[in-house]
Every structure is written in structure tokens, then in C-alpha cells.
Tab-separated table of C-alpha atoms in Angstrom:
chain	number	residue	atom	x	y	z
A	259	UNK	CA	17.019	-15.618	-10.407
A	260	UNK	CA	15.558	-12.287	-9.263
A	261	UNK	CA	16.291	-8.769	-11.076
A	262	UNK	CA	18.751	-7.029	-9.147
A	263	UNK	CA	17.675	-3.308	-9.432
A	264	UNK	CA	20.205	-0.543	-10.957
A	265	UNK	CA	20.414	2.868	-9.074
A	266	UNK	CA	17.653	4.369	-11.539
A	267	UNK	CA	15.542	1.884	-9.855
A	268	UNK	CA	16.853	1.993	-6.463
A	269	UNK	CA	16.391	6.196	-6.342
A	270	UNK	CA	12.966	5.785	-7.268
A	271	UNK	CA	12.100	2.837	-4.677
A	272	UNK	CA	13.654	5.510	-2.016
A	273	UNK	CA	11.587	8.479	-3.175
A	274	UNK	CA	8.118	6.709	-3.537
A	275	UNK	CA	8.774	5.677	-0.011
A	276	UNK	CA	9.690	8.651	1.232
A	277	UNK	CA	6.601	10.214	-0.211
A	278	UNK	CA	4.426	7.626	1.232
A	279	UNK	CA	5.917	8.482	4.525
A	280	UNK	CA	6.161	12.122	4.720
A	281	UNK	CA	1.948	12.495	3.010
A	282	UNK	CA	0.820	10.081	5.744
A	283	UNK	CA	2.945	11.970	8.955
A	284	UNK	CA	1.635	15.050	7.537
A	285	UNK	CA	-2.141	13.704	6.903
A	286	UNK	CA	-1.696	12.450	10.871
A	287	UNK	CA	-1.274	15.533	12.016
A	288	UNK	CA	-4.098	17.545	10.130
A	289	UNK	CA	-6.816	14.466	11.173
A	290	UNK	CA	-5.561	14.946	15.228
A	291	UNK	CA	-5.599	18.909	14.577
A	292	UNK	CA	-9.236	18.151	13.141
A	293	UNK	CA	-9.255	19.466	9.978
A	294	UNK	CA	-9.437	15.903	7.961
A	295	UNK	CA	-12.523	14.468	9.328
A	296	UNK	CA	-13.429	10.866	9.477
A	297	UNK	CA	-10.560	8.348	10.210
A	298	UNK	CA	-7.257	8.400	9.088
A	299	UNK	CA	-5.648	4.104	8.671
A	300	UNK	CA	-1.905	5.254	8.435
A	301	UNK	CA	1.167	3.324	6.697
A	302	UNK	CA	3.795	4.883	8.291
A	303	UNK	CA	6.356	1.364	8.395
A	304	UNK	CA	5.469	-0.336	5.800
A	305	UNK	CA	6.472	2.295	2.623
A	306	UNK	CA	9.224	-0.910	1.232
A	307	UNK	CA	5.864	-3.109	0.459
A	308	UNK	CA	4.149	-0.412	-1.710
A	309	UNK	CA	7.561	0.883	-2.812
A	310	UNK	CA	9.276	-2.844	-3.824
A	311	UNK	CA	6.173	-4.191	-5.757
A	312	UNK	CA	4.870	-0.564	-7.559
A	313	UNK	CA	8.124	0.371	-8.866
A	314	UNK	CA	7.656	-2.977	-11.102
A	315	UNK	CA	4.148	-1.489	-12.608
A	316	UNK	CA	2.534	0.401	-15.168
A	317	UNK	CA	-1.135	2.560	-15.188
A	318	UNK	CA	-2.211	-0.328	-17.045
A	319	UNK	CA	-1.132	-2.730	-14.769
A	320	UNK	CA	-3.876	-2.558	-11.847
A	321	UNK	CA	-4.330	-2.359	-8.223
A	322	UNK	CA	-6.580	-3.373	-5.353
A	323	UNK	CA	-5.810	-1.780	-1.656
A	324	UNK	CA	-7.362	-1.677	1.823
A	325	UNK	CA	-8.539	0.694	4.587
A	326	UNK	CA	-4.616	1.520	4.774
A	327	UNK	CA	-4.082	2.384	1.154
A	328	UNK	CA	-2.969	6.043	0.999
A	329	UNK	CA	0.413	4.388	0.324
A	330	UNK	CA	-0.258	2.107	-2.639
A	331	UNK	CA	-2.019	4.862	-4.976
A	332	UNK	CA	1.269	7.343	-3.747
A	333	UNK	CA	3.444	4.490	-4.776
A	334	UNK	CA	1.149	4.099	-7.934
A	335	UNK	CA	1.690	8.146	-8.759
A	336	UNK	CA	-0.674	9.376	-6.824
A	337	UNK	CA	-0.792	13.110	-7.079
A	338	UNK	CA	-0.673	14.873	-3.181
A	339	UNK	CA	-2.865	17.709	-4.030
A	340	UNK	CA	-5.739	15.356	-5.344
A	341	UNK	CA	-5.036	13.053	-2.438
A	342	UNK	CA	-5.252	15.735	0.124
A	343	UNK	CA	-8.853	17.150	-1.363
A	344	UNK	CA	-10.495	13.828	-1.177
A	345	UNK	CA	-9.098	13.309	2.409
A	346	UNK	CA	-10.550	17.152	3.116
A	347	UNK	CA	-13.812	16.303	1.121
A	348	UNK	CA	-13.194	18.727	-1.430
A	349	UNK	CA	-14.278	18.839	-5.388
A	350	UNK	CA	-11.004	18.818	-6.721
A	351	UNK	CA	-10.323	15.595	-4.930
A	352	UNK	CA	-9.552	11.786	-6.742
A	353	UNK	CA	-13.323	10.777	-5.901
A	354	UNK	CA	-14.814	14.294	-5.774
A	355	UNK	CA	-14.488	14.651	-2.387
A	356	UNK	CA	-17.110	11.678	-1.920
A	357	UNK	CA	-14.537	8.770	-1.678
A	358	UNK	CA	-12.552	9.933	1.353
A	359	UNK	CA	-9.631	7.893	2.838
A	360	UNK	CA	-10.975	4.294	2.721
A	361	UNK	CA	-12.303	4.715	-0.706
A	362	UNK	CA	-9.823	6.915	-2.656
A	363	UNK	CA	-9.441	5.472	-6.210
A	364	UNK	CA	-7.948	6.708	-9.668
A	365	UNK	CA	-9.018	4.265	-13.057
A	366	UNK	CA	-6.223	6.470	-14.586
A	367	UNK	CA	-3.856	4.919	-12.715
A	368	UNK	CA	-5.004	1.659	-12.497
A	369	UNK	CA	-5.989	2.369	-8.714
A	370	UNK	CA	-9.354	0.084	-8.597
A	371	UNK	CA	-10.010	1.707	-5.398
A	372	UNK	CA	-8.866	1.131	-1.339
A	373	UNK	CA	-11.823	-0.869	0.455
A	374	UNK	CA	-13.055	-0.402	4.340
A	375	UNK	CA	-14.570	-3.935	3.727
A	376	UNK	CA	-11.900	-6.291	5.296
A	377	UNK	CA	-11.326	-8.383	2.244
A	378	UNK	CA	-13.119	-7.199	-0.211
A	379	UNK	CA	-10.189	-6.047	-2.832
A	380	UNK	CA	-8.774	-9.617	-3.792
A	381	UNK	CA	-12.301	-10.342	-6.007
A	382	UNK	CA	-12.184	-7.119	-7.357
A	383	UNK	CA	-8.131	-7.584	-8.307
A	384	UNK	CA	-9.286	-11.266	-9.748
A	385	UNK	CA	-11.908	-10.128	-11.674
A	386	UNK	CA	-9.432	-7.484	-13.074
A	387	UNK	CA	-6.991	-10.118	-13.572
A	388	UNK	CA	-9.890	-12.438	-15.785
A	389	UNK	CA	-10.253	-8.798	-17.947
A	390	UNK	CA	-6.623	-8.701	-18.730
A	391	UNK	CA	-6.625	-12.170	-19.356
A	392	UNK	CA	-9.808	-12.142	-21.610
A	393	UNK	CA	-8.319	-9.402	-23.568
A	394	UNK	CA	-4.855	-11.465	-24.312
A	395	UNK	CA	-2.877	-8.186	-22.563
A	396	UNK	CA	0.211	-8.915	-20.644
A	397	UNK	CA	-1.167	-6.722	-17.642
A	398	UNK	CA	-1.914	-7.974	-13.945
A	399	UNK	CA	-3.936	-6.816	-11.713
A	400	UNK	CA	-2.821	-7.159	-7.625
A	401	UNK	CA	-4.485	-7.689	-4.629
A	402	UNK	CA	-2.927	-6.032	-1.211
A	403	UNK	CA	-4.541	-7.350	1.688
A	404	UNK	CA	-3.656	-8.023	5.291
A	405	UNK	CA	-3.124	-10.799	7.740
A	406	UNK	CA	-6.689	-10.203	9.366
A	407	UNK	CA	-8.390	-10.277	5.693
A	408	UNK	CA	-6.876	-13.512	4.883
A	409	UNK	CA	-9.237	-15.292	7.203
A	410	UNK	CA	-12.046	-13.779	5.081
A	411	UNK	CA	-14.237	-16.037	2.649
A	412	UNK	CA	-13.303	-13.432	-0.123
A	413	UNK	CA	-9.677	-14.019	-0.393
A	414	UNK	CA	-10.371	-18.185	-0.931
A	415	UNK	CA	-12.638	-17.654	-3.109
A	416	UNK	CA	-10.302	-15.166	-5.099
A	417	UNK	CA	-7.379	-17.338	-4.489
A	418	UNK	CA	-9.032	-20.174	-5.576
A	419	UNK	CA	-10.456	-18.800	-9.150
A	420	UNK	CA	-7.634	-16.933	-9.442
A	421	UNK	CA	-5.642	-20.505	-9.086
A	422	UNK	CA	-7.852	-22.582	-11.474
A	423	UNK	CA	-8.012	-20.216	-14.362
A	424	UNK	CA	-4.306	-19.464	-14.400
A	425	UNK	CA	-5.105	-15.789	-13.993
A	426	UNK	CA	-2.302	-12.824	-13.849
A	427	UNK	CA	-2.900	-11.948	-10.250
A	428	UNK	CA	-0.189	-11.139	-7.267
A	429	UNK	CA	-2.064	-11.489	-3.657
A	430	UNK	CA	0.177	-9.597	-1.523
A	431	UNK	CA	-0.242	-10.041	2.307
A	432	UNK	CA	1.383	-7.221	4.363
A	433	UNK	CA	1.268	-9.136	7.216
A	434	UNK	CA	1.676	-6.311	9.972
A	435	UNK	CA	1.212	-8.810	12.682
A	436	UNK	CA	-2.555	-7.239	13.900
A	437	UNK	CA	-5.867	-7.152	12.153
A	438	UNK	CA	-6.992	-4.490	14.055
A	439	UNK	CA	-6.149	-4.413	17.835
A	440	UNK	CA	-5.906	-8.544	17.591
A	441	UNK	CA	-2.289	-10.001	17.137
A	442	UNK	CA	-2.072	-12.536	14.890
A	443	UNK	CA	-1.411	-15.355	16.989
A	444	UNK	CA	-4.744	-14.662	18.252
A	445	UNK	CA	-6.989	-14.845	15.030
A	446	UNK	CA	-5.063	-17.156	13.312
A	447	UNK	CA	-3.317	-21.064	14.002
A	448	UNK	CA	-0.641	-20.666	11.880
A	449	UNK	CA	2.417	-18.505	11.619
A	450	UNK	CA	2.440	-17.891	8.163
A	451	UNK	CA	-0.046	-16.421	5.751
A	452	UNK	CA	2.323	-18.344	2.773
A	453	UNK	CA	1.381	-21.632	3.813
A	454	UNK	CA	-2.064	-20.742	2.400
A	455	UNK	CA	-1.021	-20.742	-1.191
A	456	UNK	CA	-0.580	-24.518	-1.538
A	457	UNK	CA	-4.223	-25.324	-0.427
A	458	UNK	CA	-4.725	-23.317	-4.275
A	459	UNK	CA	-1.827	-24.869	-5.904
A	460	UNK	CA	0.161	-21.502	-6.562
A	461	UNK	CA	3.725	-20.473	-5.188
A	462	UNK	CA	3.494	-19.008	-1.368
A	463	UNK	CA	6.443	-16.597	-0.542
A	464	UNK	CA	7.768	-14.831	2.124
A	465	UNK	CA	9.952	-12.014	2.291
A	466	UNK	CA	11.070	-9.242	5.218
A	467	UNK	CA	8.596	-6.550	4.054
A	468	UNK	CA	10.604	-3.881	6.341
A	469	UNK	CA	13.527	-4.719	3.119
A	470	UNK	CA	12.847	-2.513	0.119
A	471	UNK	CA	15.188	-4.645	-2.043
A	472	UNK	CA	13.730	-8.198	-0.845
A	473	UNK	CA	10.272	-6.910	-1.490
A	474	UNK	CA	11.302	-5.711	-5.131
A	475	UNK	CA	12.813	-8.979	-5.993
A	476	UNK	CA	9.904	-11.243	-4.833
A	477	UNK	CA	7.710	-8.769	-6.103
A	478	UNK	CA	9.561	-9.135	-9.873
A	479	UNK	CA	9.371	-12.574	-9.839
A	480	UNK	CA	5.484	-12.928	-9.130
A	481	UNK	CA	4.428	-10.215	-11.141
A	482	UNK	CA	6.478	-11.557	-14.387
A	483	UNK	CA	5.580	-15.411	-13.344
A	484	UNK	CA	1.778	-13.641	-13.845
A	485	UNK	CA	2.796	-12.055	-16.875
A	486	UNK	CA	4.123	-14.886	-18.545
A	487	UNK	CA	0.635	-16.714	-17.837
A	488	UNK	CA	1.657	-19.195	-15.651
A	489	UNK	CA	-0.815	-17.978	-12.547
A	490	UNK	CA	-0.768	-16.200	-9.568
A	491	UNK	CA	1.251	-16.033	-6.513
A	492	UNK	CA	0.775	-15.511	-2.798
A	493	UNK	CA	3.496	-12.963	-1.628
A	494	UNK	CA	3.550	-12.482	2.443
A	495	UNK	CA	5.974	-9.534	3.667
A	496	UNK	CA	6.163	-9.388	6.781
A	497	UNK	CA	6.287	-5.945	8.263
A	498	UNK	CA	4.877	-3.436	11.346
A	499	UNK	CA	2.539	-0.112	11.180
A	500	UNK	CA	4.394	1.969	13.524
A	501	UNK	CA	1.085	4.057	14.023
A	502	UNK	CA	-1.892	2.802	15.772
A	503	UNK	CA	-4.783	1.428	14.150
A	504	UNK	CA	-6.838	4.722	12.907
A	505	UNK	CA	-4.284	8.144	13.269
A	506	UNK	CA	-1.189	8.224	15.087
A	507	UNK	CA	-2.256	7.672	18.530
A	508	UNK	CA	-4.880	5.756	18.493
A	509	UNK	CA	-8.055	5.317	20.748
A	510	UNK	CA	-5.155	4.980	23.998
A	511	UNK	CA	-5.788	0.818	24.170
A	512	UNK	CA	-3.112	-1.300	24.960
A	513	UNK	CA	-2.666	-4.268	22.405
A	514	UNK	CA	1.231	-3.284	21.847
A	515	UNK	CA	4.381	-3.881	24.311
A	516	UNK	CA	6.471	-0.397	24.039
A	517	UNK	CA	9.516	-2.585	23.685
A	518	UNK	CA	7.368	-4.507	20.674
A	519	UNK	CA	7.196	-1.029	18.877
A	520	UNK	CA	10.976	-0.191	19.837
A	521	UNK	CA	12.454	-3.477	18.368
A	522	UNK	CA	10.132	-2.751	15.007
A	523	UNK	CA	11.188	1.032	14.995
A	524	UNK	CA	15.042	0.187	14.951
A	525	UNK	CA	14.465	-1.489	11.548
A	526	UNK	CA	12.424	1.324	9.848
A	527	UNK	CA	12.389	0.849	6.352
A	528	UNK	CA	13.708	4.240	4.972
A	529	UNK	CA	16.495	4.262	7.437
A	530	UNK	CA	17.554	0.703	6.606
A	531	UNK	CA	17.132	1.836	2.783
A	532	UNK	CA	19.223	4.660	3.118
A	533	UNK	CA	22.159	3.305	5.051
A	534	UNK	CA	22.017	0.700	2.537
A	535	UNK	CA	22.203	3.172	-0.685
A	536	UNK	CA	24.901	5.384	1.244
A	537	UNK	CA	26.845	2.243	1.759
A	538	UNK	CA	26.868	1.127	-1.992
A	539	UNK	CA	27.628	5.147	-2.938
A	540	UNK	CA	24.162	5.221	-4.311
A	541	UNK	CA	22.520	8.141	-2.175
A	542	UNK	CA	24.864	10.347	0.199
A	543	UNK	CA	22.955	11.497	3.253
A	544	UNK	CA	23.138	14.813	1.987
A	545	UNK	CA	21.349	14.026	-0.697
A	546	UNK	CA	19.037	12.353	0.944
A	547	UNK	CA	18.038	14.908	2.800
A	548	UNK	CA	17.431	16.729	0.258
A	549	UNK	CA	14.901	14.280	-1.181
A	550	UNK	CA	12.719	14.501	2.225
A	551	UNK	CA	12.970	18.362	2.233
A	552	UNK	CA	11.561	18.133	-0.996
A	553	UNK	CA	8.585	16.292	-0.823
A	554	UNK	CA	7.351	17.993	2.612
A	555	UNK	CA	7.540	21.059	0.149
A	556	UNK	CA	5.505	19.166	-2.386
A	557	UNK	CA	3.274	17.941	1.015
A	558	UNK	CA	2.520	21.273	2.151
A	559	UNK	CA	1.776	22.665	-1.220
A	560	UNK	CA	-0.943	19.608	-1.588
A	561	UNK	CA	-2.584	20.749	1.372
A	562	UNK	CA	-2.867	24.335	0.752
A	563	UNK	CA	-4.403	23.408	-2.398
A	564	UNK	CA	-7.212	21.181	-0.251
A	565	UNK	CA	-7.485	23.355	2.167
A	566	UNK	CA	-8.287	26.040	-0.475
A	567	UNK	CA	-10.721	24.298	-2.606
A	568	UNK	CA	-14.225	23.835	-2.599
A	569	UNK	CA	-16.855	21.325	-1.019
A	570	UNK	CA	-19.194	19.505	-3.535
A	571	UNK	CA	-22.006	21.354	-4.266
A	572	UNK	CA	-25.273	19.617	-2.868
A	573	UNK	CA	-26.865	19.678	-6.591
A	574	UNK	CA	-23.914	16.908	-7.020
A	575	UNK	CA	-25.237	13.998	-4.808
A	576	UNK	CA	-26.022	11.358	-6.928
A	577	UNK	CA	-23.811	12.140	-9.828
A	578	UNK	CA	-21.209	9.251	-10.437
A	579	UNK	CA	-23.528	6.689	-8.044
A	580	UNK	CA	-25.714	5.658	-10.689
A	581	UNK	CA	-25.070	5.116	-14.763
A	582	UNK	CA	-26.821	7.546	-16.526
């Protein structure tokens, strides 16, 4: 039976997601005004994923993300002014300003690191998850991942380990529907990433990843089914980037119906959330408010902090790339 969450537990789902949401409009807006350079992999839609299965861990508990990952190390505790000085390229960043957006990473927090390799996070999470297990914690490690890197060698092969030795891993499939600009229907035969778990004899669930409340349940259950020792799990949530592929709008192709976007926009996840909490006397919308004006304070004071710090100096190349 899954955990039903109290209204500690509920507030804090709402504000992690509405701190995902608010860093990543804001960080939108600064890469199409120029002044983050590189390319920005948005998760504006799918805040209830990272929300619903963070809220369940601890620093030592660790993670794994992707190309899209500004929203699991906010959901982890990410800090906004460190966030915003690696996305500038500043000192002061998480990574020194040498990590950048695909590659931001904090060991403090158990962030192993986001990864522009499609893919290439699940054998990092499972060798995390053969540490924990090695050292007789009760820690996990998980593995976020989407649709498009499920096709990839490296998840089997992480699955399949991860499978044999009984190892306290989550996979967690935000299946957005795309990998890229390709729907999913076009790179893969079947309809649901789940079905892949009993080729590795572990449990395969899905949930409605646009539901903070349905992730956070599902996400309970795997995580303490690792904990326990009795393996991993393969947790699909379905869900939608409302943003293009790289920034908000994208290189102008056509891949996406308008009335595709619509039908996903009319279930955003923070609305839904809200309406929900206001309905069970939880959060008023007053209050609510409040939250959002709050954290675009906390934004804007991350990114005068960026903007105001310094580049790495040239002397500091090489430091952190090899052991000393």
C-alpha cells in the first residue's frame, strides 16, 4: 500500500516544483537574451517527476540525470546562485564554471552529475547502487533517463546487472513522448517503456508523471522495495516538456501539433497540484502565490550573483581533470 503524503510533505512537493519551474523560465529567457551561452535542455512540464521521487531522498541517497537535469539537482537542493554561475561559466559555479548545463553535478548532494551522452547515467547510478550495496548502507542510487535513452545498450546493460545482483537502484523513465525531435512511436515498437522491466526480472510501473501525488507514491514504493534489498525497479511516468528541445523556442521545426501542446498544457503539473491542495484546504491560492513570488525573488537574486562573479582564471584549466 503506498504512503499517502501529509501536508508537510505535500508543501514541499509544491515548492520544489515550483522552483524547478520558475529557475528554468527564468534560465530560458537569459540563454534567448544571450547571456547563458551554449544550450539550454529545459524541464518546464515535467517538475511532478523530480518533485514526487526527490522529496523521498536524502544527500546520501544518490542521483544520475540527463541533458535535461537542471530540475533533478533543484529538486535534490540545488542552490540557484551556484546553479546560475555554472550555467554563466563562472568560478563560483557547482563545477567551477567548467561543467555548464549538461554536466552540472554536486557529490554533496548526491548529484553524480547530468550527462549529454544519451544514456550514459543508468551505469553510473548502478555502479553507485553496487557501492551502497558493498558498503551494507540502506542508500540507493537512481537513474533518470528518457524514452529515447532506453533504446541505448547502456540502460540493458545497467538494467540487467542491476537485476542480477539485487542492487538498490530506481530507473526512472520520464517518458516525454520525443527523444529529441522523434516521437516515440517512431523510435520505438512498443507503447510502453514498463514492459521492458520483465525482460530483467524486476517490477515495471507506470504512473501519470504530469500527477505529483501518483509519482510520489510509485516513487515510495520503488525506492523502499530498493532499500529493503529486494532489487530495483523500472518506474515509467509518463509526462510532456512544454518547451522545445534546447530553450524555449526551439530551432522553429515542426515535430509537434499546436493542439498536441494545448491538450498537454491544460494538465500542467503545478496547476493540477495546486487546485488539488486548495481543494483539500492544504494551500489557498493566496498562499500560493506567495510561494511563486518568492522564489522568482530567490531566482533573480541567483542571477545577479552569476552575473556578478568571475570567469575561471586560465591558470585553472586542468585543475579537477586529472588526480593529482
Amino acid at each position: 500500500m503506498a504512503k499517502q503524503p501529509n501536508n508537510k510533505v505535500l508543501l514541499d512537493i509544491h515548492r520544489r516544483m515550483v522552483r524547478i519551474r520558475i529557475f528554468e523560465e527564468q534560465a530560458g529567457k537569459m540563454m534567448e537574451a544571450g547571456k547563458i551561452p551554449g544550450a539550454l535542455h529545459l524541464y518546464v512540464g515535467q517538475e511532478a517527476v523530480a518533485a514526487g521521487v526527490m522529496v523521498h531522498l536524502s544527500a546520501a541517497d544518490q542521483i544520475t540525470s540527463t541533458h535535461r537535469g537542471h530540475g533533478h539537482l533543484i529538486a535534490k537542493g540545488g542552490e540557484f546562485d551556484r546553479m546560475f554561475a555554472e550555467l554563466f561559466g563562472r568560478a563560483t559555479g557547482y563545477c567551477k564554471g567548467k561543467g555548464g548545463s549538461m554536466h552540472i553535478s554536486n557529490m554533496d548532494l548526491g548529484m553524480l552529475g547530468a550527462n549529454g551522452i544519451v544514456g550514459g547515467g543508468p551505469p553510473i547510478a548502478v555502479g553507485a547502487a553496487f557501492t551502497q550495496k558493498f558498503k551494507k548502507t540502506k542508500n540507493v542510487a537512481v537513474a533518470f533517463f528518457g524514452d529515447g535513452a532506453s533504446n541505448e545498450g547502456s540502460f540493458h546493460e545497467a538494467a540487467n546487472m542491476a537485476a542480477l545482483y539485487k542492487l538498490p537502484a530506481v530507473f526512472v523513465c520520464e517518458n516525454n513522448g520525443y527523444g529529441e525531435y522523434t516521437a516515440q512511436a517512431n523510435h520505438q515498437a512498443i507503447v510502453d517503456v514498463a514492459d521492458r522491466a520483465a525482460g530483467y526480472g524486476m517490477p515495471g510501473v507506470i504512473v501519470d508523471g504530469m500527477d505529483a501525488i501518483a509519482v510520489y507514491e510509485a516513487a515510495g514504493e520503488a525506492i523502499e522495495r530498493a532499500r529493503k534489498g529486494a532489487g530495483p525497479t523500472l518506474l515509467e511516468c509518463k509526462t510532456y516538456r512544454f518547451y522545445d528541445h534546447v530553450g524555449v523556442r526551439g530551432m522553429g521545426l515542426t515535430y509537434r501539433t499546436d493542439d498536441e501542446l494545448a491538450r498537454w498544457q491544460q494538465r500542467d503539473p503545478i496547476t493540477l497540484f495546486e487546485s488539488r491542495l486548495a481543494e483539500q484546504g492544504v494551500l489557498s491560492a493566496k498562499k500560493a502565490a506567495g510561494v511563486h513570488e518568492e522564489v522568482l525573488a530567490e531566482v533573480k537574486a541567483g542571477i545577479a550573483f552569476a552575473e556578478s562573479s568571475p570567469f575561471p582564471d586560465a591558470a585553472t584549466l586542468l585543475d579537477d581533470v586529472y588526480a593529482a
